[in-house]
XYZ file of C-alpha atoms in Angstrom:
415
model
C 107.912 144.179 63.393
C 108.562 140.570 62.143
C 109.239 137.614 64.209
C 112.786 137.528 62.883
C 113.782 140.783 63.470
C 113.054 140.298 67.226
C 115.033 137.306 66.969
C 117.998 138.732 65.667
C 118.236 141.544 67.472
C 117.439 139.156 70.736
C 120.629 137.498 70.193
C 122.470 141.083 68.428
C 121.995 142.145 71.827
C 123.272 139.026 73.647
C 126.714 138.803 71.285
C 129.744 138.749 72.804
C 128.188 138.372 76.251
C 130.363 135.661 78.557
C 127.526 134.265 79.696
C 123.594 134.011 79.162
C 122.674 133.553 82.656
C 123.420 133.922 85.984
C 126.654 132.043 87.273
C 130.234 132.405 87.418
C 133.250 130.173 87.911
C 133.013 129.526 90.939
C 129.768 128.641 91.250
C 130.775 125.733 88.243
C 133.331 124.434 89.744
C 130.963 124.276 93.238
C 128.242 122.315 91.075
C 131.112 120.062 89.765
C 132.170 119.390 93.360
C 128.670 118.123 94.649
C 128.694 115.842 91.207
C 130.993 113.675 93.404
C 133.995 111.084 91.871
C 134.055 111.267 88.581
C 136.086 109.130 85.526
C 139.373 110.179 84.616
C 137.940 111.593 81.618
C 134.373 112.365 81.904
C 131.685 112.175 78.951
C 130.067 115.735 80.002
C 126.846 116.852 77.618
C 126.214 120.500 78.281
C 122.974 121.465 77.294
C 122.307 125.215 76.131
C 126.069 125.784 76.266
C 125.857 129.434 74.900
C 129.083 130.656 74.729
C 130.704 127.621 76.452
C 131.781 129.105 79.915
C 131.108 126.140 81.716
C 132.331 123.739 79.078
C 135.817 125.180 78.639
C 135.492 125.089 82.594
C 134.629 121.551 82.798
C 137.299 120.605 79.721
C 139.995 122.172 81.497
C 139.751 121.473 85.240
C 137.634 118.497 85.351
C 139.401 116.658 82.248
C 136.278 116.683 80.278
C 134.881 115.470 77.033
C 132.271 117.848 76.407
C 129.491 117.491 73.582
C 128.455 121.185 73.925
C 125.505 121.663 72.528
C 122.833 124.964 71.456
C 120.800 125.829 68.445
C 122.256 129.171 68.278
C 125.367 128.320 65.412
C 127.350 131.512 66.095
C 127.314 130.617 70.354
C 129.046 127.439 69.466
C 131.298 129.003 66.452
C 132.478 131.409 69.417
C 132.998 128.176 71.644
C 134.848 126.297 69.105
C 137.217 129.601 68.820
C 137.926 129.684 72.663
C 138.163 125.810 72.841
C 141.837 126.439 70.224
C 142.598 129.501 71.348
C 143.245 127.444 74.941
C 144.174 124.140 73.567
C 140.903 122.324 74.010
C 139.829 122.207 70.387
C 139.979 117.970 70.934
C 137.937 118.019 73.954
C 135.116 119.727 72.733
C 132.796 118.936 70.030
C 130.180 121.235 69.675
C 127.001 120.401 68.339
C 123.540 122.149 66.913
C 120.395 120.480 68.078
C 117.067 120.994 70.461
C 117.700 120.403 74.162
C 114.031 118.615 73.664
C 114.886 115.931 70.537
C 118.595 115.101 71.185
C 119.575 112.296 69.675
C 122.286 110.850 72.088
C 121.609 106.850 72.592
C 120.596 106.427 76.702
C 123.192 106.083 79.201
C 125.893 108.083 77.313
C 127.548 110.893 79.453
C 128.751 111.029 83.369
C 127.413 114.391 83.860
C 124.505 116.071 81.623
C 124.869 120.103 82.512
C 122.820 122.794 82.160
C 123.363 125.927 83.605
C 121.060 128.669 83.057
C 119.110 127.030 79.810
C 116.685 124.319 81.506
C 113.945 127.006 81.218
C 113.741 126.495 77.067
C 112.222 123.415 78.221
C 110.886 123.848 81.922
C 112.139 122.150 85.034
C 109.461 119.327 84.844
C 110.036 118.363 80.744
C 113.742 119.097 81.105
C 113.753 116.446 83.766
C 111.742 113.829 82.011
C 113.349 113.863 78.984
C 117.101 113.590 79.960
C 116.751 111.205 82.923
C 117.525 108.421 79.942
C 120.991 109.971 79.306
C 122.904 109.638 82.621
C 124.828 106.296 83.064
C 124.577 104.252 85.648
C 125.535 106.183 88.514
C 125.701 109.678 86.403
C 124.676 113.001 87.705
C 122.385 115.843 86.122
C 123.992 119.322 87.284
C 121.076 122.411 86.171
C 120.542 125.857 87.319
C 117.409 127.360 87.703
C 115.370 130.640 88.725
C 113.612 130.240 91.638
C 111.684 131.942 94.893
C 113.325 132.561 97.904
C 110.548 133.622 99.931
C 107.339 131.800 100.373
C 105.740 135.455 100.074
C 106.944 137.198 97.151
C 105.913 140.723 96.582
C 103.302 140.868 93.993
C 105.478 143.425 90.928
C 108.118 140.022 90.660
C 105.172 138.071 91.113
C 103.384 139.724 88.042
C 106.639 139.876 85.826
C 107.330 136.035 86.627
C 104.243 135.216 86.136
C 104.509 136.555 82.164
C 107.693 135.005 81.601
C 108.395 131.751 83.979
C 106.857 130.835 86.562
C 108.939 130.048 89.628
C 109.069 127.581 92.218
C 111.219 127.222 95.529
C 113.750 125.284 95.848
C 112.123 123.099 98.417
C 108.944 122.490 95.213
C 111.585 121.791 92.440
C 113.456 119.354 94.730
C 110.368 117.097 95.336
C 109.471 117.605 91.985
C 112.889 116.043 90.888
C 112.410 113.255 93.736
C 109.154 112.744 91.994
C 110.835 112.120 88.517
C 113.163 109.382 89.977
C 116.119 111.429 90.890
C 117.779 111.927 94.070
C 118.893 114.993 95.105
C 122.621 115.392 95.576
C 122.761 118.703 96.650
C 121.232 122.367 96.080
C 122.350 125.869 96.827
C 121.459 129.686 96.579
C 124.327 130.932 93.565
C 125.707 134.474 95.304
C 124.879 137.851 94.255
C 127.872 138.147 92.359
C 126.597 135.662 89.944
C 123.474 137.945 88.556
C 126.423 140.723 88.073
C 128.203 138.439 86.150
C 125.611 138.307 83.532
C 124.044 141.864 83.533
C 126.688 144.026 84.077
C 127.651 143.171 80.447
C 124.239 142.838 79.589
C 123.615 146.563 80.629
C 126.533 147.742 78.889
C 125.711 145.708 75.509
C 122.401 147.732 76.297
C 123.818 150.930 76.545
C 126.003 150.461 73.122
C 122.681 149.295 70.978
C 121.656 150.908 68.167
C 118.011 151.088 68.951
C 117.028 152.105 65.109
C 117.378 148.626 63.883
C 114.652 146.751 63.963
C 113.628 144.470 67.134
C 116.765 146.250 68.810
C 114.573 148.744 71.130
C 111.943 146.304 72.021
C 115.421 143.979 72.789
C 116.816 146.859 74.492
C 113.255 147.462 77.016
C 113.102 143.653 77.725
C 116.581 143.421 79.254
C 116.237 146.903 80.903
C 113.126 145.794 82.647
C 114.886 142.563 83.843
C 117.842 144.338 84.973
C 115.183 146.766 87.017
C 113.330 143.974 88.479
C 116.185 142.537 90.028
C 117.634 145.355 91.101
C 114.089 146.671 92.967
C 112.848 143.164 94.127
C 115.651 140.480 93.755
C 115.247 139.673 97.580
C 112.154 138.133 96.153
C 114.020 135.597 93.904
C 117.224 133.740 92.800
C 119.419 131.543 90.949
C 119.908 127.982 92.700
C 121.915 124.824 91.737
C 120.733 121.653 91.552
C 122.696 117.909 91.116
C 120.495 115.388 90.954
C 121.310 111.496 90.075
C 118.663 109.225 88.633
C 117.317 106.980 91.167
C 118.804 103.033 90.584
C 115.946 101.326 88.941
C 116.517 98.017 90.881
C 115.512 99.454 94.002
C 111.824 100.546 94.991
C 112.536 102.891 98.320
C 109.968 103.774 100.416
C 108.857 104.888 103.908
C 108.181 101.887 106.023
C 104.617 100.885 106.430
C 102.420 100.459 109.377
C 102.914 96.493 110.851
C 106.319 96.248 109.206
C 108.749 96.839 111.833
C 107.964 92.890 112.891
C 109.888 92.612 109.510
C 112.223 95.333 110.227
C 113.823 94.010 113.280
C 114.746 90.935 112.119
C 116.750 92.517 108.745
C 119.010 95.023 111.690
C 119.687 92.001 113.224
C 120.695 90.049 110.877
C 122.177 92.894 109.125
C 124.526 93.664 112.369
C 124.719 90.169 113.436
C 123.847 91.126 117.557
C 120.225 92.333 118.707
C 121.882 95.271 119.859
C 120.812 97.409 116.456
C 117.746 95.779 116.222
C 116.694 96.815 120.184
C 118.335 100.718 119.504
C 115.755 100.689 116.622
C 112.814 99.347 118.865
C 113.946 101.833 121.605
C 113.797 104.790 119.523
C 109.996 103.863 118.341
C 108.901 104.209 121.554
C 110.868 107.430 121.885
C 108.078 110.177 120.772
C 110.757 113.166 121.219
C 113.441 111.277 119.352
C 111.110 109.851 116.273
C 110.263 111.099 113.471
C 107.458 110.023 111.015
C 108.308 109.255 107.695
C 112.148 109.101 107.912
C 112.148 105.142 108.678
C 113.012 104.213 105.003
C 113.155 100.435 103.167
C 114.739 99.359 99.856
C 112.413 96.641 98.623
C 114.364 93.616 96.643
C 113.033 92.330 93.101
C 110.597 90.167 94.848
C 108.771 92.466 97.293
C 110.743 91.915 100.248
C 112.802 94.050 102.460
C 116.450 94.054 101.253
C 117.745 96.931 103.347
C 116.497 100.051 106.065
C 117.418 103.199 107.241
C 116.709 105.437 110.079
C 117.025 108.964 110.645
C 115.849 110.690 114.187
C 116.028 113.321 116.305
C 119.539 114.952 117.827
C 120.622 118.201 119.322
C 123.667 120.093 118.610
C 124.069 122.388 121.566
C 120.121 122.333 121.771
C 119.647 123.002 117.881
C 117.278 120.559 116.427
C 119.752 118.169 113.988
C 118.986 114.685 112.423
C 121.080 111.595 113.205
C 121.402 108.659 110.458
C 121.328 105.218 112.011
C 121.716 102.224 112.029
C 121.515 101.423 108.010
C 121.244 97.568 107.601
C 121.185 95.827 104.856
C 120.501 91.808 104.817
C 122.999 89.806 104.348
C 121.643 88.450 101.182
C 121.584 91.850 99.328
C 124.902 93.318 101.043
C 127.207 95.084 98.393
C 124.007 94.872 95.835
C 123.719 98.790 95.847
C 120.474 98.224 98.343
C 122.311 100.392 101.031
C 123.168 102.958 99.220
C 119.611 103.296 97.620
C 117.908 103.551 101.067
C 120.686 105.983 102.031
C 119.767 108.434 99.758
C 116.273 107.671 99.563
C 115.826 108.539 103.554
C 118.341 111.566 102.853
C 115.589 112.957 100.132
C 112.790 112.813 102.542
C 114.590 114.241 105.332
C 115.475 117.193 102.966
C 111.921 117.342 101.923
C 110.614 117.201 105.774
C 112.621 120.558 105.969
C 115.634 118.780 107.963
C 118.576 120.780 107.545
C 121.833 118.686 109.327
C 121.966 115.349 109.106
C 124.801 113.566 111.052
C 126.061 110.112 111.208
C 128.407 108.028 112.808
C 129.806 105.851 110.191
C 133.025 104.563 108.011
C 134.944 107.786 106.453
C 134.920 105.876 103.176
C 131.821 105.034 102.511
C 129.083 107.986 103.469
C 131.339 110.640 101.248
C 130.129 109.071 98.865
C 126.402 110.848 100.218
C 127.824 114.429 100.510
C 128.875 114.108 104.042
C 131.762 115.802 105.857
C 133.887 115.116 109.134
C 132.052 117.395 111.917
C 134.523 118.830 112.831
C 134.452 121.511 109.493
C 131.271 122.651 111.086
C 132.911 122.851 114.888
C 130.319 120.080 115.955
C 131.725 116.871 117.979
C 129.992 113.922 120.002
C 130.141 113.517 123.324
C 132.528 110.810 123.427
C 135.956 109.939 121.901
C 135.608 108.615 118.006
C 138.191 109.344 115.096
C 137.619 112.885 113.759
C 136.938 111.381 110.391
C 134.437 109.238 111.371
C 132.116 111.478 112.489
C 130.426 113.264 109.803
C 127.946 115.931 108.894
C 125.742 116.829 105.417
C 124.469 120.308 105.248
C 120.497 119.885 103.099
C 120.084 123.356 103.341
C 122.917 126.159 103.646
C 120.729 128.792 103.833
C 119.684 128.058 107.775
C 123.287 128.607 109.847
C 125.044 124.959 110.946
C 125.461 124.997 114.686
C 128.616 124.492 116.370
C 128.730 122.278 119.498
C 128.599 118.825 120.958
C 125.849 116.369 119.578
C 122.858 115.305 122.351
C 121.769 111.746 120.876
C 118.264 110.165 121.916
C 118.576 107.944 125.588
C 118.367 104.884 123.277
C 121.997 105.528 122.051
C 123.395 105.091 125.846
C 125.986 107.660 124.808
């Protein structure tokens, strides 16, 4: 049997599916959600667009221009059909090229999408080669296979093994901190979202004609997928990931031993009072309340300290949690982008320490723009009077339950 023939009847087979992957609706409009604000009319570059579920999505909800793109011609033929048949022939332009030699200038979309396709490249190429696309202060929204056990059972191990090797969510998110991106936001996609994709894909499997060349062997493959999931999917999943491009202005790191001498004075000056500045010295000392590696700096162009954050220990009705504060910036490099750089930059490590709630006292306007929440969503409050919508939560990891209750801050808080 040729090459081609394995091709053809690869995507024979696949014809007419809605999808080529796991997902579903809602889990696109979820992704779109943790992409944050977004221009009135977004440049959106979806990569491996298939049929163009997610693009029409993204057109019509999110006021999209979409560039979909895919190397398979009759994928975006059928796109270009559904984009008239709904009226959204003028906000999407499809076009044929390799996910791995685009040839869009840097810096020329808002969001750069790719559900279910980043494994034509891999998760580590895939990630390399589009960081230069984002603009300033664009997102990259992907979906990708992964473990959800640390112990997977050796048959998925074995059949992953042949075709993609997997990773956890917790590996692919450093990984992506490791490129230069911070991550926004991840999230197990639901059950629902594998039945999306192979109920048809069983059906389309039951309908083949198995005589034509390349159509059986076509036929096995997808059978045997459909098995393994349906014997061992505990073992494995489908998980979101929005990631933004670290700002290149801003080296963030964890502080260094012998530099709070240099921290204290930057809280101060930052807050104006030695108030901050002694909270931050109190909680040092604290051993139950600190916690190694999540004292984070933005350095300046020049090697100096332009901004810090802090994240330690709380309790929420005895539940381990994380609080976020202070965050000072000096005054030199306030409303430079240096704050929000060490904001997310402590938020990564705190996701990769294995944190799961992070809480923080702070102005509603200005930590949405992290991910963060008022509290009360979660039915978790302080222990003293504060507007509702200044008291805020962000969820790293929704697969460990958010407990309700009253926050316990460190002694050094006085609260």
């Amino acid at each position: 049997m040729s090459d081609n023939a394995s091709h053809d009847s690869f995507f024979a087979l696949h014809h007419g599916l809605p999808r080529q992957g796991p997902g579903s609706d809602a889990t696109t409009r979820r992704l779109l959600a943790l992409s944050g604000p977004l221009p009135e009319r977004p440049r959106v570059l979806d990569l491996g667009c298939g049929p163009g579920r997610s693009a029409l999505l993204l057109a019509a909800e999110a006021g999209a221009e979409v560039t979909a793109v895919d190397l398979h011609e009759p994928f975006l033929a059928e796109l270009r059909r559904s984009a008239a048949d709904r009226g959204l022939d003028g906000s999407i332009h499809t076009h044929r090229a390799d996910m791995g030699a685009l040839p869009f200038p840097d810096g020329s979309f808002d969001l750069v999408w790719a559900e279910s396709s980043v494994f034509v490249l891999g998760f580590d190429r895939a990630l390399a080669e589009w960081r230069r696309l984002p603009a300033p202060g664009g997102t990259l929204v992907l979906t990708e296979c992964v473990w959800t056990t640390g112990t997977p059972g050796p048959a998925a191990r074995a059949f992953w093994e042949r075709h993609y090797p997997l990773r956890t969510v917790a590996e692919l998110s450093a990984a992506a901190v490791a490129a230069g991106y911070h991550v926004l936001g991840t999230f197990l996609q639901p059950e629902g979202d594998w039945a999306e994709y192979y109920g048809p894909l069983a059906a389309h499997a039951d309908a083949a004609d198995t005589a034509v060349p390349g159509m059986a062997e076509a036929v096995a493959g997808a059978r045997a997928e459909i098995a393994m999931r349906r014997e061992h999917g505990s073992d494995y999943g489908y998980a979101g990931f929005v990631l933004r491009p670290a700002d290149p202005r801003w080296r963030t790191r964890p502080e260094t031993a012998g530099e709070a001498s240099v921290v204290r004075p930057l809280v101060a000056a930052a807050f104006g009072s030695e108030a901050e500045a002694e909270l931050v010295d109190a909680l040092r000392r604290d051993p139950d309340a600190w916690l190694p590696g999540l004292s984070y700096v933005a350095e300046a162009p020049d090697g100096s300290i332009a901004a810090h954050a802090l994240i330690t220990r709380c309790l929420v009705d005895g539940a381990p949690a994380a609080a976020l504060a202070p965050v000072a910036v000096a005054p030199a490099y306030q409303r430079t982008g240096a704050g929000k750089a060490v904001v997310r930059a402590v938020l990564d490590a705190a996701r990769l320490r294995g944190e799961p709630l992070v809480l923080v006292l702070g102005h509603p306007e200005y930590y949405p723009k992290f991910g963060f929440v008022r509290a009360s969503e979660y039915g978790i409050k302080p222990g003293f009077e504060v507007p509702d919508e200044a008291m805020m939560a962000l969820v790293l990891d929704d697969s460990v339950p958010v407990p309700p209750g009253t926050i316990a801050y460190p002694a050094a808080f006085g609260v």
